[in-house]
Amino acid sequence: MKWILVCLPALGLMAEDLTVEAKRLHLGKAGQFEWEAFKDRAVDAERLERRFEAKANATEQTLRIWQRDVKLTWPVLLNGRKLGTLVTAETAMESLLTIPAGALRDGENVLTIEAPPSLDDIEVGPVFIAAKPMMEVMSGAQVEVTVTDGETGGGLPCRLTLTRKDGTLQPLRAEPAGEVAVRIGVVYTRNGKAMLSVPPGDYILHAGRGFEWSVERAAISLRTGDTKQVAVKLRHEVPTAGWIAADSHIHTLTHSGHGDAKIEERMLTIAGEGIELAIATDHNHHTDYAPSAASMGVAERFTPVIGNEVTTKHGHFNAFPIEPGVRVVNHQQEDWAKLLPEIRATPGVKVITLNHPRDLHSGFIPLGGMQFNPKTGRHRQADALDIDAMEVITSAAMQSDIHLLYRDWFALLNRGHRIAAIASSDSHDVNRFILGQGRTYVAAKDADAANLDLDEVWRSYKEGRLLVSLGLLTTLRVEDKFTVGDLATGLAESIKVEATVLGPAWTQADRIELFANGILIREQKIEDGHRAGEKARIVWQLPKPAHDVHLVVIATGPGVTEPFWEIPRPYQPSSKAFVPRVVGSTNPVWLDADGDGRFEPAVAIARRLIQESGGDRMKLQDVLKRCDEAVAVQVESLMVKSEQ
């Protein structure tokens, strides 16, 4: 068995602390592994049980547990009494649990960490008992932080991430109360100001404000009684003029009933991550953020919109905007032919999105099983599929294959569905899943984040003038004048296509791909050298296609693994391998290759060719030599159906 020893001073161990477990242990199920990283690692135990000598405690004490990769619920018990659970978070952190007065006894005590029924490989330990209350454990020194806009000098809502030198999130306290949202190692501030209380030690502070801004790093060493000041200036690194940052899938504990973000805390995370359009989508509830945004002092930072995640046994659909006070859609309805018209008829609704379409809920996958053919794009409920957009990136519900939902989307487009691609966070939490990590950029005037032109916003959703972002932002221009959502007309025999990849210095792009009708036609490696702003500008000259096609660009790069913006693991993984990636993609530019002034999807081209050939397969075979695979797939699908 291989033990991992830990430097106890680095963990802030005090002389009076009692060591329950000094080593780092791998808990899991022998002979099984959740992720490739655990494949060849011995399991120390399925559950933790430690017997130790102690004295009865007349006052509150604190249990300190180092943990990592916790996905499920692991109850923690002392002498058979439940103290709580490990924090459900995969990031390395020290979690704290209160030991009430009288919970310890003279002589032998037993600490247990019980395993969940399902497989969940985790790391635990060291484990200590501090002979003082939790508030005192998180005290001893202070850091006064001020974060400002490097250009204007004004205070900025932001996220602070405090770790030890090894990357472990540090438990802390933060003030002023009512102006901060606090979790282990993380603080969201209303105006960039916070006083952090921590034990003496050596720390790394990261300050950031979401995707568009720089992340600044400061090393801090604290002795008992120290108060140190840290002033940080953030830079706006990603140019987004004419694009607004939207998260259209946001939850609160207050109204969704799970997660941990109370509505007041949610306002600080929205402002702190630089989201300009915040759409409330609590489950089967109409939430209005406006009063809370005003009371928390961040109303000038974003435009709130009332929405609803209509959460049914046959799929989750977001609907927005919704007029205040109207009836909530019947979420017991499972028939899309009845459900979607009812959603569309809700007063105010302009946009309906299909959420995390490959996720399994209540035994149903919207784009899975017998519902959907991922090659042809044929859906069993195609006639009822009245949606405007679908999530191809959901940062709280990632796919093992980041291209899977793009392929599904391409298939739907080729089948004739005019659906936009979007990204969102689906965050229910302050920190476990970062709000706005997955986000959509909407083409609209962005000068005043608190007073967006929502009519313009909804038009852009309808017209597909949207960009998908998870750590990168990619734009597309055809012939120097057509961009996403446009029908490119008057095309010459050679077509200029220009893609630009943007991002902050703390993300990288290493690959860019160009798809026509979902078929990869160009790809190129990128070396961006951690440049901020424009990371790459690629120009391709394409021969005019034989028929109409839609063009989409996808850029990807290595995933962020540091705690300040860690890419989550897949929600329902299809592989035990995990390779995190950042993504930035466009919506289509529609090429009018035949010059008739309209766009003809692959399925319509296929129908026309079948009609013109009289259904003669020999004639079709000759005609299809001039067409792409997307049209050929649709021809075969339609012919097989007609011959049945």
PDB file of C-alpha atoms in Angstrom, residues 144-309:
ATOM      1  CA  GLU A 144      -8.261  43.070   3.534  1.00  0.00           C
ATOM      2  CA  VAL A 145      -8.950  42.727  -0.198  1.00  0.00           C
ATOM      3  CA  THR A 146      -9.825  45.487  -2.633  1.00  0.00           C
ATOM      4  CA  VAL A 147     -10.546  44.665  -6.277  1.00  0.00           C
ATOM      5  CA  THR A 148     -10.933  47.443  -8.825  1.00  0.00           C
ATOM      6  CA  ASP A 149     -11.331  47.910 -12.560  1.00  0.00           C
ATOM      7  CA  GLY A 150      -7.826  48.541 -13.875  1.00  0.00           C
ATOM      8  CA  GLU A 151      -9.180  51.056 -16.384  1.00  0.00           C
ATOM      9  CA  THR A 152     -11.737  53.060 -14.400  1.00  0.00           C
ATOM     10  CA  GLY A 153     -10.521  52.460 -10.845  1.00  0.00           C
ATOM     11  CA  GLY A 154     -14.047  51.621  -9.698  1.00  0.00           C
ATOM     12  CA  GLY A 155     -14.862  48.727  -7.401  1.00  0.00           C
ATOM     13  CA  LEU A 156     -15.906  45.494  -9.113  1.00  0.00           C
ATOM     14  CA  PRO A 157     -18.190  42.661  -8.085  1.00  0.00           C
ATOM     15  CA  CYS A 158     -15.899  39.660  -8.309  1.00  0.00           C
ATOM     16  CA  ARG A 159     -14.953  36.194  -7.136  1.00  0.00           C
ATOM     17  CA  LEU A 160     -12.093  35.600  -4.696  1.00  0.00           C
ATOM     18  CA  THR A 161     -10.586  32.111  -4.459  1.00  0.00           C
ATOM     19  CA  LEU A 162      -8.222  31.383  -1.558  1.00  0.00           C
ATOM     20  CA  THR A 163      -6.135  28.223  -1.539  1.00  0.00           C
ATOM     21  CA  ARG A 164      -3.165  26.831   0.269  1.00  0.00           C
ATOM     22  CA  LYS A 165       0.005  26.437  -1.744  1.00  0.00           C
ATOM     23  CA  ASP A 166      -1.028  22.912  -2.788  1.00  0.00           C
ATOM     24  CA  GLY A 167      -4.332  24.147  -4.249  1.00  0.00           C
ATOM     25  CA  THR A 168      -6.547  23.108  -1.326  1.00  0.00           C
ATOM     26  CA  LEU A 169      -9.483  25.478  -0.826  1.00  0.00           C
ATOM     27  CA  GLN A 170      -9.113  27.134   2.575  1.00  0.00           C
ATOM     28  CA  PRO A 171     -12.040  27.498   5.003  1.00  0.00           C
ATOM     29  CA  LEU A 172     -12.508  31.172   5.865  1.00  0.00           C
ATOM     30  CA  ARG A 173     -14.857  33.850   7.110  1.00  0.00           C
ATOM     31  CA  ALA A 174     -15.633  37.022   5.191  1.00  0.00           C
ATOM     32  CA  GLU A 175     -17.163  40.403   5.899  1.00  0.00           C
ATOM     33  CA  PRO A 176     -19.037  42.690   5.549  1.00  0.00           C
ATOM     34  CA  ALA A 177     -22.081  40.523   6.182  1.00  0.00           C
ATOM     35  CA  GLY A 178     -24.773  40.999   3.572  1.00  0.00           C
ATOM     36  CA  GLU A 179     -22.246  42.005   0.909  1.00  0.00           C
ATOM     37  CA  VAL A 180     -20.484  38.684   0.438  1.00  0.00           C
ATOM     38  CA  ALA A 181     -21.418  35.105  -0.475  1.00  0.00           C
ATOM     39  CA  VAL A 182     -19.009  32.677   1.196  1.00  0.00           C
ATOM     40  CA  ARG A 183     -18.151  29.020   0.690  1.00  0.00           C
ATOM     41  CA  ILE A 184     -14.995  27.058   1.488  1.00  0.00           C
ATOM     42  CA  GLY A 185     -12.162  29.004  -0.148  1.00  0.00           C
ATOM     43  CA  VAL A 186     -14.513  31.200  -2.182  1.00  0.00           C
ATOM     44  CA  VAL A 187     -15.970  34.671  -1.653  1.00  0.00           C
ATOM     45  CA  TYR A 188     -18.192  36.676  -4.000  1.00  0.00           C
ATOM     46  CA  THR A 189     -18.160  40.368  -3.189  1.00  0.00           C
ATOM     47  CA  ARG A 190     -20.680  43.075  -4.043  1.00  0.00           C
ATOM     48  CA  ASN A 191     -18.114  45.774  -4.825  1.00  0.00           C
ATOM     49  CA  GLY A 192     -14.700  44.130  -4.715  1.00  0.00           C
ATOM     50  CA  LYS A 193     -14.172  44.708  -1.005  1.00  0.00           C
ATOM     51  CA  ALA A 194     -13.906  41.970   1.605  1.00  0.00           C
ATOM     52  CA  MET A 195     -12.181  41.271   4.897  1.00  0.00           C
ATOM     53  CA  LEU A 196     -11.103  37.629   5.046  1.00  0.00           C
ATOM     54  CA  SER A 197     -10.396  35.873   8.346  1.00  0.00           C
ATOM     55  CA  VAL A 198      -8.164  32.790   8.138  1.00  0.00           C
ATOM     56  CA  PRO A 199      -5.679  30.856  10.293  1.00  0.00           C
ATOM     57  CA  PRO A 200      -2.025  31.893  10.049  1.00  0.00           C
ATOM     58  CA  GLY A 201      -0.342  30.299   7.046  1.00  0.00           C
ATOM     59  CA  ASP A 202       0.748  30.645   3.431  1.00  0.00           C
ATOM     60  CA  TYR A 203      -1.956  31.198   0.817  1.00  0.00           C
ATOM     61  CA  ILE A 204      -2.630  31.981  -2.827  1.00  0.00           C
ATOM     62  CA  LEU A 205      -5.418  34.439  -3.600  1.00  0.00           C
ATOM     63  CA  HIS A 206      -6.997  34.505  -7.062  1.00  0.00           C
ATOM     64  CA  ALA A 207      -9.311  37.376  -8.016  1.00  0.00           C
ATOM     65  CA  GLY A 208     -11.446  37.272 -11.158  1.00  0.00           C
ATOM     66  CA  ARG A 209     -14.756  38.304 -12.648  1.00  0.00           C
ATOM     67  CA  GLY A 210     -15.743  35.552 -15.024  1.00  0.00           C
ATOM     68  CA  PHE A 211     -14.729  34.740 -18.559  1.00  0.00           C
ATOM     69  CA  GLU A 212     -14.127  38.246 -19.932  1.00  0.00           C
ATOM     70  CA  TRP A 213     -11.762  39.438 -17.205  1.00  0.00           C
ATOM     71  CA  SER A 214      -8.211  38.728 -16.125  1.00  0.00           C
ATOM     72  CA  VAL A 215      -7.454  36.544 -13.118  1.00  0.00           C
ATOM     73  CA  GLU A 216      -4.890  38.091 -10.806  1.00  0.00           C
ATOM     74  CA  ARG A 217      -2.828  36.052  -8.358  1.00  0.00           C
ATOM     75  CA  ALA A 218      -1.271  37.103  -5.042  1.00  0.00           C
ATOM     76  CA  ALA A 219       0.848  35.051  -2.626  1.00  0.00           C
ATOM     77  CA  ILE A 220       0.115  35.854   1.020  1.00  0.00           C
ATOM     78  CA  SER A 221       1.977  34.781   4.174  1.00  0.00           C
ATOM     79  CA  LEU A 222       0.217  35.418   7.481  1.00  0.00           C
ATOM     80  CA  ARG A 223       1.340  35.170  11.075  1.00  0.00           C
ATOM     81  CA  THR A 224      -0.887  35.241  14.109  1.00  0.00           C
ATOM     82  CA  GLY A 225      -2.447  38.674  14.497  1.00  0.00           C
ATOM     83  CA  ASP A 226      -1.500  39.878  11.003  1.00  0.00           C
ATOM     84  CA  THR A 227      -3.794  42.059   8.918  1.00  0.00           C
ATOM     85  CA  LYS A 228      -2.527  42.412   5.390  1.00  0.00           C
ATOM     86  CA  GLN A 229      -3.924  44.500   2.589  1.00  0.00           C
ATOM     87  CA  VAL A 230      -4.158  43.166  -0.940  1.00  0.00           C
ATOM     88  CA  ALA A 231      -5.159  45.513  -3.761  1.00  0.00           C
ATOM     89  CA  VAL A 232      -5.945  43.915  -7.121  1.00  0.00           C
ATOM     90  CA  LYS A 233      -6.699  45.507 -10.477  1.00  0.00           C
ATOM     91  CA  LEU A 234      -8.595  43.415 -13.014  1.00  0.00           C
ATOM     92  CA  ARG A 235      -8.405  43.974 -16.754  1.00  0.00           C
ATOM     93  CA  HIS A 236     -11.197  43.443 -19.253  1.00  0.00           C
ATOM     94  CA  GLU A 237      -9.351  41.057 -21.580  1.00  0.00           C
ATOM     95  CA  VAL A 238     -12.005  39.785 -23.993  1.00  0.00           C
ATOM     96  CA  PRO A 239     -13.527  42.364 -26.366  1.00  0.00           C
ATOM     97  CA  THR A 240     -17.288  41.772 -26.481  1.00  0.00           C
ATOM     98  CA  ALA A 241     -18.703  45.047 -27.836  1.00  0.00           C
ATOM     99  CA  GLY A 242     -22.112  44.359 -29.348  1.00  0.00           C
ATOM    100  CA  TRP A 243     -22.474  41.073 -27.461  1.00  0.00           C
ATOM    101  CA  ILE A 244     -24.102  40.584 -24.069  1.00  0.00           C
ATOM    102  CA  ALA A 245     -23.177  37.781 -21.681  1.00  0.00           C
ATOM    103  CA  ALA A 246     -26.247  35.686 -20.831  1.00  0.00           C
ATOM    104  CA  ASP A 247     -26.873  32.744 -18.552  1.00  0.00           C
ATOM    105  CA  SER A 248     -30.313  31.374 -19.366  1.00  0.00           C
ATOM    106  CA  HIS A 249     -30.333  28.532 -16.831  1.00  0.00           C
ATOM    107  CA  ILE A 250     -30.001  29.708 -13.224  1.00  0.00           C
ATOM    108  CA  HIS A 251     -31.409  28.259  -9.998  1.00  0.00           C
ATOM    109  CA  THR A 252     -31.701  29.250  -6.361  1.00  0.00           C
ATOM    110  CA  LEU A 253     -32.076  27.116  -3.263  1.00  0.00           C
ATOM    111  CA  THR A 254     -34.765  29.576  -2.229  1.00  0.00           C
ATOM    112  CA  HIS A 255     -37.153  28.611  -5.031  1.00  0.00           C
ATOM    113  CA  SER A 256     -35.811  25.393  -6.597  1.00  0.00           C
ATOM    114  CA  GLY A 257     -35.347  23.697  -3.244  1.00  0.00           C
ATOM    115  CA  HIS A 258     -31.913  22.197  -3.822  1.00  0.00           C
ATOM    116  CA  GLY A 259     -28.354  23.358  -4.312  1.00  0.00           C
ATOM    117  CA  ASP A 260     -27.078  25.909  -1.814  1.00  0.00           C
ATOM    118  CA  ALA A 261     -27.410  29.380  -3.384  1.00  0.00           C
ATOM    119  CA  LYS A 262     -29.959  31.499  -1.572  1.00  0.00           C
ATOM    120  CA  ILE A 263     -31.484  34.176  -3.768  1.00  0.00           C
ATOM    121  CA  GLU A 264     -29.467  36.959  -2.102  1.00  0.00           C
ATOM    122  CA  GLU A 265     -26.244  35.039  -2.700  1.00  0.00           C
ATOM    123  CA  ARG A 266     -27.294  34.364  -6.262  1.00  0.00           C
ATOM    124  CA  MET A 267     -27.373  38.098  -6.981  1.00  0.00           C
ATOM    125  CA  LEU A 268     -23.730  38.372  -5.935  1.00  0.00           C
ATOM    126  CA  THR A 269     -22.651  35.425  -8.089  1.00  0.00           C
ATOM    127  CA  ILE A 270     -24.408  36.875 -11.150  1.00  0.00           C
ATOM    128  CA  ALA A 271     -22.704  40.241 -10.675  1.00  0.00           C
ATOM    129  CA  GLY A 272     -19.394  38.654  -9.669  1.00  0.00           C
ATOM    130  CA  GLU A 273     -19.207  36.519 -12.824  1.00  0.00           C
ATOM    131  CA  GLY A 274     -19.968  39.420 -15.172  1.00  0.00           C
ATOM    132  CA  ILE A 275     -23.312  38.095 -16.448  1.00  0.00           C
ATOM    133  CA  GLU A 276     -25.342  40.900 -18.047  1.00  0.00           C
ATOM    134  CA  LEU A 277     -28.561  39.006 -18.824  1.00  0.00           C
ATOM    135  CA  ALA A 278     -29.647  36.778 -15.937  1.00  0.00           C
ATOM    136  CA  ILE A 279     -32.645  34.549 -16.638  1.00  0.00           C
ATOM    137  CA  ALA A 280     -34.235  33.011 -13.542  1.00  0.00           C
ATOM    138  CA  THR A 281     -35.261  29.405 -14.231  1.00  0.00           C
ATOM    139  CA  ASP A 282     -36.188  27.809 -10.938  1.00  0.00           C
ATOM    140  CA  HIS A 283     -38.019  24.502 -11.336  1.00  0.00           C
ATOM    141  CA  ASN A 284     -41.702  25.098 -12.069  1.00  0.00           C
ATOM    142  CA  HIS A 285     -41.557  28.523 -10.450  1.00  0.00           C
ATOM    143  CA  HIS A 286     -41.571  32.094 -11.735  1.00  0.00           C
ATOM    144  CA  THR A 287     -38.782  33.953  -9.943  1.00  0.00           C
ATOM    145  CA  ASP A 288     -38.240  37.705 -10.211  1.00  0.00           C
ATOM    146  CA  TYR A 289     -34.658  38.701  -9.398  1.00  0.00           C
ATOM    147  CA  ALA A 290     -35.301  42.457  -9.585  1.00  0.00           C
ATOM    148  CA  PRO A 291     -36.213  43.058  -5.911  1.00  0.00           C
ATOM    149  CA  SER A 292     -33.257  40.993  -4.649  1.00  0.00           C
ATOM    150  CA  ALA A 293     -30.826  42.616  -7.096  1.00  0.00           C
ATOM    151  CA  ALA A 294     -31.905  46.029  -5.808  1.00  0.00           C
ATOM    152  CA  SER A 295     -31.687  45.058  -2.140  1.00  0.00           C
ATOM    153  CA  MET A 296     -28.200  43.556  -2.645  1.00  0.00           C
ATOM    154  CA  GLY A 297     -26.952  46.695  -4.411  1.00  0.00           C
ATOM    155  CA  VAL A 298     -26.142  45.078  -7.767  1.00  0.00           C
ATOM    156  CA  ALA A 299     -29.159  46.129  -9.861  1.00  0.00           C
ATOM    157  CA  GLU A 300     -26.967  48.247 -12.133  1.00  0.00           C
ATOM    158  CA  ARG A 301     -24.840  45.224 -13.082  1.00  0.00           C
ATOM    159  CA  PHE A 302     -27.350  43.111 -15.045  1.00  0.00           C
ATOM    160  CA  THR A 303     -30.852  42.869 -16.472  1.00  0.00           C
ATOM    161  CA  PRO A 304     -32.967  40.227 -14.726  1.00  0.00           C
ATOM    162  CA  VAL A 305     -35.606  38.230 -16.601  1.00  0.00           C
ATOM    163  CA  ILE A 306     -38.368  36.024 -15.191  1.00  0.00           C
ATOM    164  CA  GLY A 307     -38.275  32.510 -16.612  1.00  0.00           C
ATOM    165  CA  ASN A 308     -39.193  28.967 -15.650  1.00  0.00           C
ATOM    166  CA  GLU A 309     -37.548  25.582 -16.052  1.00  0.00           C
TER     167      GLU A 309
END
